[in-house]
Every structure is written in C-alpha cells, then in structure tokens.
Amino acid sequence: QVQLVESGGGSVQAGGSLRLSCAASRSTYGMGWFRQVPGKDREAVAAISSGGRNTYYADSVKGRFTISQSQDNFKLYLQMNSLRPEDTAMYYCASGRTGNGWSDARNYNYWGQGTQVTVAS
C-alpha cells in the first residue's frame, strides 16, 4: 500500500506559477500527475519513470510544466509555469507503471486526494 498526499495548489493569475508536491509513504514505481475538471475525464499531465530516467508530458503542458522527484523517490513535484485558465482543475498524484502507457489512468494503482489549482484570467 502506498499513501500519497498532494500539496501546493492554490489560486493564481494567468501567467503565474505554482509548484505542486506529492509525498509518498514509501518508494514507488513510476509516478504521474493527472488533473480533472468536474464533468470531464481525468487527464494525464505528466509522468516520470522510477529513478527519473524518463519523463512524459501532455502536449498541452509541454514547455510550461516540469515533473521531477527527490532522489529517494519519496517526493514528486510538478513545477507549473505560464499557467492558463484552462489549467484550472483538481490535480492528482498517482503511482504506477509509466512507459508507453503513462497517460492511461488504469496503469496507476495508488492515488492521492488531490489539490485544487485555479487560474484566473
């Protein structure tokens, strides 16, 4: 069992930045960030393989968001720059298998409770 706790969400103006963190109760496989808006499917944002060798990004966030993790794999981060109103969502941290299936939520076994990000225009 892995427990994941997100933090760092909040409200910012468009063009601003936020850094999300996710604390894991133990070292995990790959990890990822997803986001969800009410009434829509959960959307993959970014993922990182165990050990940080590979990173993956949704086209909508490439060049603006950066995923990283601590050396011991206990903490996951998402640096979000140049935020847009369309980035507004609940952001979830997840642990599971990355690789080619990184964007499929079914490949992740453990999920955090989420942290809200709101970007005002």
PDB file of C-alpha atoms in Angstrom, residues 39-111:
ATOM      1  CA  GLY A  39     -17.899  16.535 -15.659  1.00  0.00           C
ATOM      2  CA  LYS A  40     -14.792  15.533 -17.620  1.00  0.00           C
ATOM      3  CA  ASP A  41     -12.489  12.524 -17.658  1.00  0.00           C
ATOM      4  CA  ARG A  42      -9.278  12.538 -15.696  1.00  0.00           C
ATOM      5  CA  GLU A  43      -6.486  13.842 -17.943  1.00  0.00           C
ATOM      6  CA  ALA A  44      -2.826  12.834 -17.795  1.00  0.00           C
ATOM      7  CA  VAL A  45      -0.494  15.772 -17.317  1.00  0.00           C
ATOM      8  CA  ALA A  46       2.995  14.369 -16.791  1.00  0.00           C
ATOM      9  CA  ALA A  47       4.784  11.273 -15.546  1.00  0.00           C
ATOM     10  CA  ILE A  48       8.249  10.172 -14.532  1.00  0.00           C
ATOM     11  CA  SER A  49       9.751   6.703 -14.528  1.00  0.00           C
ATOM     12  CA  SER A  50      11.224   5.147 -11.415  1.00  0.00           C
ATOM     13  CA  GLY A  51      14.659   6.686 -10.940  1.00  0.00           C
ATOM     14  CA  GLY A  52      13.706   9.672 -13.078  1.00  0.00           C
ATOM     15  CA  ARG A  53      15.306   8.428 -16.285  1.00  0.00           C
ATOM     16  CA  ASN A  54      12.281   9.214 -18.442  1.00  0.00           C
ATOM     17  CA  THR A  55       9.669  11.953 -18.305  1.00  0.00           C
ATOM     18  CA  TYR A  56       6.445  12.265 -20.219  1.00  0.00           C
ATOM     19  CA  TYR A  57       4.214  15.275 -20.836  1.00  0.00           C
ATOM     20  CA  ALA A  58       0.845  16.017 -22.337  1.00  0.00           C
ATOM     21  CA  ASP A  59       1.135  18.264 -25.374  1.00  0.00           C
ATOM     22  CA  SER A  60      -0.913  20.921 -23.620  1.00  0.00           C
ATOM     23  CA  VAL A  61       1.713  21.406 -20.905  1.00  0.00           C
ATOM     24  CA  LYS A  62       4.993  20.775 -22.733  1.00  0.00           C
ATOM     25  CA  GLY A  63       7.414  23.629 -22.224  1.00  0.00           C
ATOM     26  CA  ARG A  64       5.414  25.017 -19.295  1.00  0.00           C
ATOM     27  CA  PHE A  65       5.332  22.205 -16.718  1.00  0.00           C
ATOM     28  CA  THR A  66       8.254  20.205 -15.340  1.00  0.00           C
ATOM     29  CA  ILE A  67       7.942  16.959 -13.399  1.00  0.00           C
ATOM     30  CA  SER A  68      10.688  15.866 -11.037  1.00  0.00           C
ATOM     31  CA  GLN A  69      11.204  13.741  -7.952  1.00  0.00           C
ATOM     32  CA  SER A  70      13.503  13.505  -4.990  1.00  0.00           C
ATOM     33  CA  GLN A  71      16.429  11.090  -5.140  1.00  0.00           C
ATOM     34  CA  ASP A  72      14.786   8.681  -2.723  1.00  0.00           C
ATOM     35  CA  ASN A  73      11.569   8.671  -4.824  1.00  0.00           C
ATOM     36  CA  PHE A  74       9.551   9.721  -1.793  1.00  0.00           C
ATOM     37  CA  LYS A  75       8.585  13.118  -3.173  1.00  0.00           C
ATOM     38  CA  LEU A  76       7.172  14.083  -6.541  1.00  0.00           C
ATOM     39  CA  TYR A  77       6.962  17.625  -7.858  1.00  0.00           C
ATOM     40  CA  LEU A  78       5.226  19.476 -10.656  1.00  0.00           C
ATOM     41  CA  GLN A  79       6.540  22.932 -11.447  1.00  0.00           C
ATOM     42  CA  MET A  80       3.856  24.776 -13.368  1.00  0.00           C
ATOM     43  CA  ASN A  81       4.795  27.987 -15.163  1.00  0.00           C
ATOM     44  CA  SER A  82       2.888  30.258 -17.537  1.00  0.00           C
ATOM     45  CA  LEU A  83      -0.368  28.995 -16.131  1.00  0.00           C
ATOM     46  CA  ARG A  84      -3.541  29.429 -18.153  1.00  0.00           C
ATOM     47  CA  PRO A  85      -7.195  29.448 -17.120  1.00  0.00           C
ATOM     48  CA  GLU A  86      -7.601  26.101 -18.878  1.00  0.00           C
ATOM     49  CA  ASP A  87      -5.118  24.591 -16.396  1.00  0.00           C
ATOM     50  CA  THR A  88      -7.735  25.036 -13.681  1.00  0.00           C
ATOM     51  CA  ALA A  89      -8.510  21.598 -12.263  1.00  0.00           C
ATOM     52  CA  MET A  90      -8.070  19.246  -9.349  1.00  0.00           C
ATOM     53  CA  TYR A  91      -4.577  17.800  -9.643  1.00  0.00           C
ATOM     54  CA  TYR A  92      -3.885  14.237  -8.517  1.00  0.00           C
ATOM     55  CA  CYS A  93      -0.659  12.436  -7.842  1.00  0.00           C
ATOM     56  CA  ALA A  94      -0.553   8.745  -8.760  1.00  0.00           C
ATOM     57  CA  SER A  95       1.839   5.825  -8.529  1.00  0.00           C
ATOM     58  CA  GLY A  96       2.082   3.069 -11.095  1.00  0.00           C
ATOM     59  CA  ARG A  97       3.695   1.936 -14.307  1.00  0.00           C
ATOM     60  CA  THR A  98       4.809   4.610 -16.724  1.00  0.00           C
ATOM     61  CA  GLY A  99       6.395   3.945 -20.112  1.00  0.00           C
ATOM     62  CA  ASN A 100       4.219   3.804 -23.209  1.00  0.00           C
ATOM     63  CA  GLY A 101       1.069   3.620 -21.115  1.00  0.00           C
ATOM     64  CA  TRP A 102       1.920   6.584 -18.932  1.00  0.00           C
ATOM     65  CA  SER A 103      -1.177   8.551 -19.829  1.00  0.00           C
ATOM     66  CA  ASP A 104      -3.640   5.749 -19.050  1.00  0.00           C
ATOM     67  CA  ALA A 105      -5.046   6.157 -15.548  1.00  0.00           C
ATOM     68  CA  ARG A 106      -5.681   2.394 -15.395  1.00  0.00           C
ATOM     69  CA  ASN A 107      -1.923   1.828 -15.129  1.00  0.00           C
ATOM     70  CA  TYR A 108      -1.781   3.604 -11.770  1.00  0.00           C
ATOM     71  CA  ASN A 109      -2.591   1.722  -8.584  1.00  0.00           C
ATOM     72  CA  TYR A 110      -2.473   4.414  -5.938  1.00  0.00           C
ATOM     73  CA  TRP A 111      -3.896   7.923  -5.933  1.00  0.00           C
TER      74      TRP A 111
END
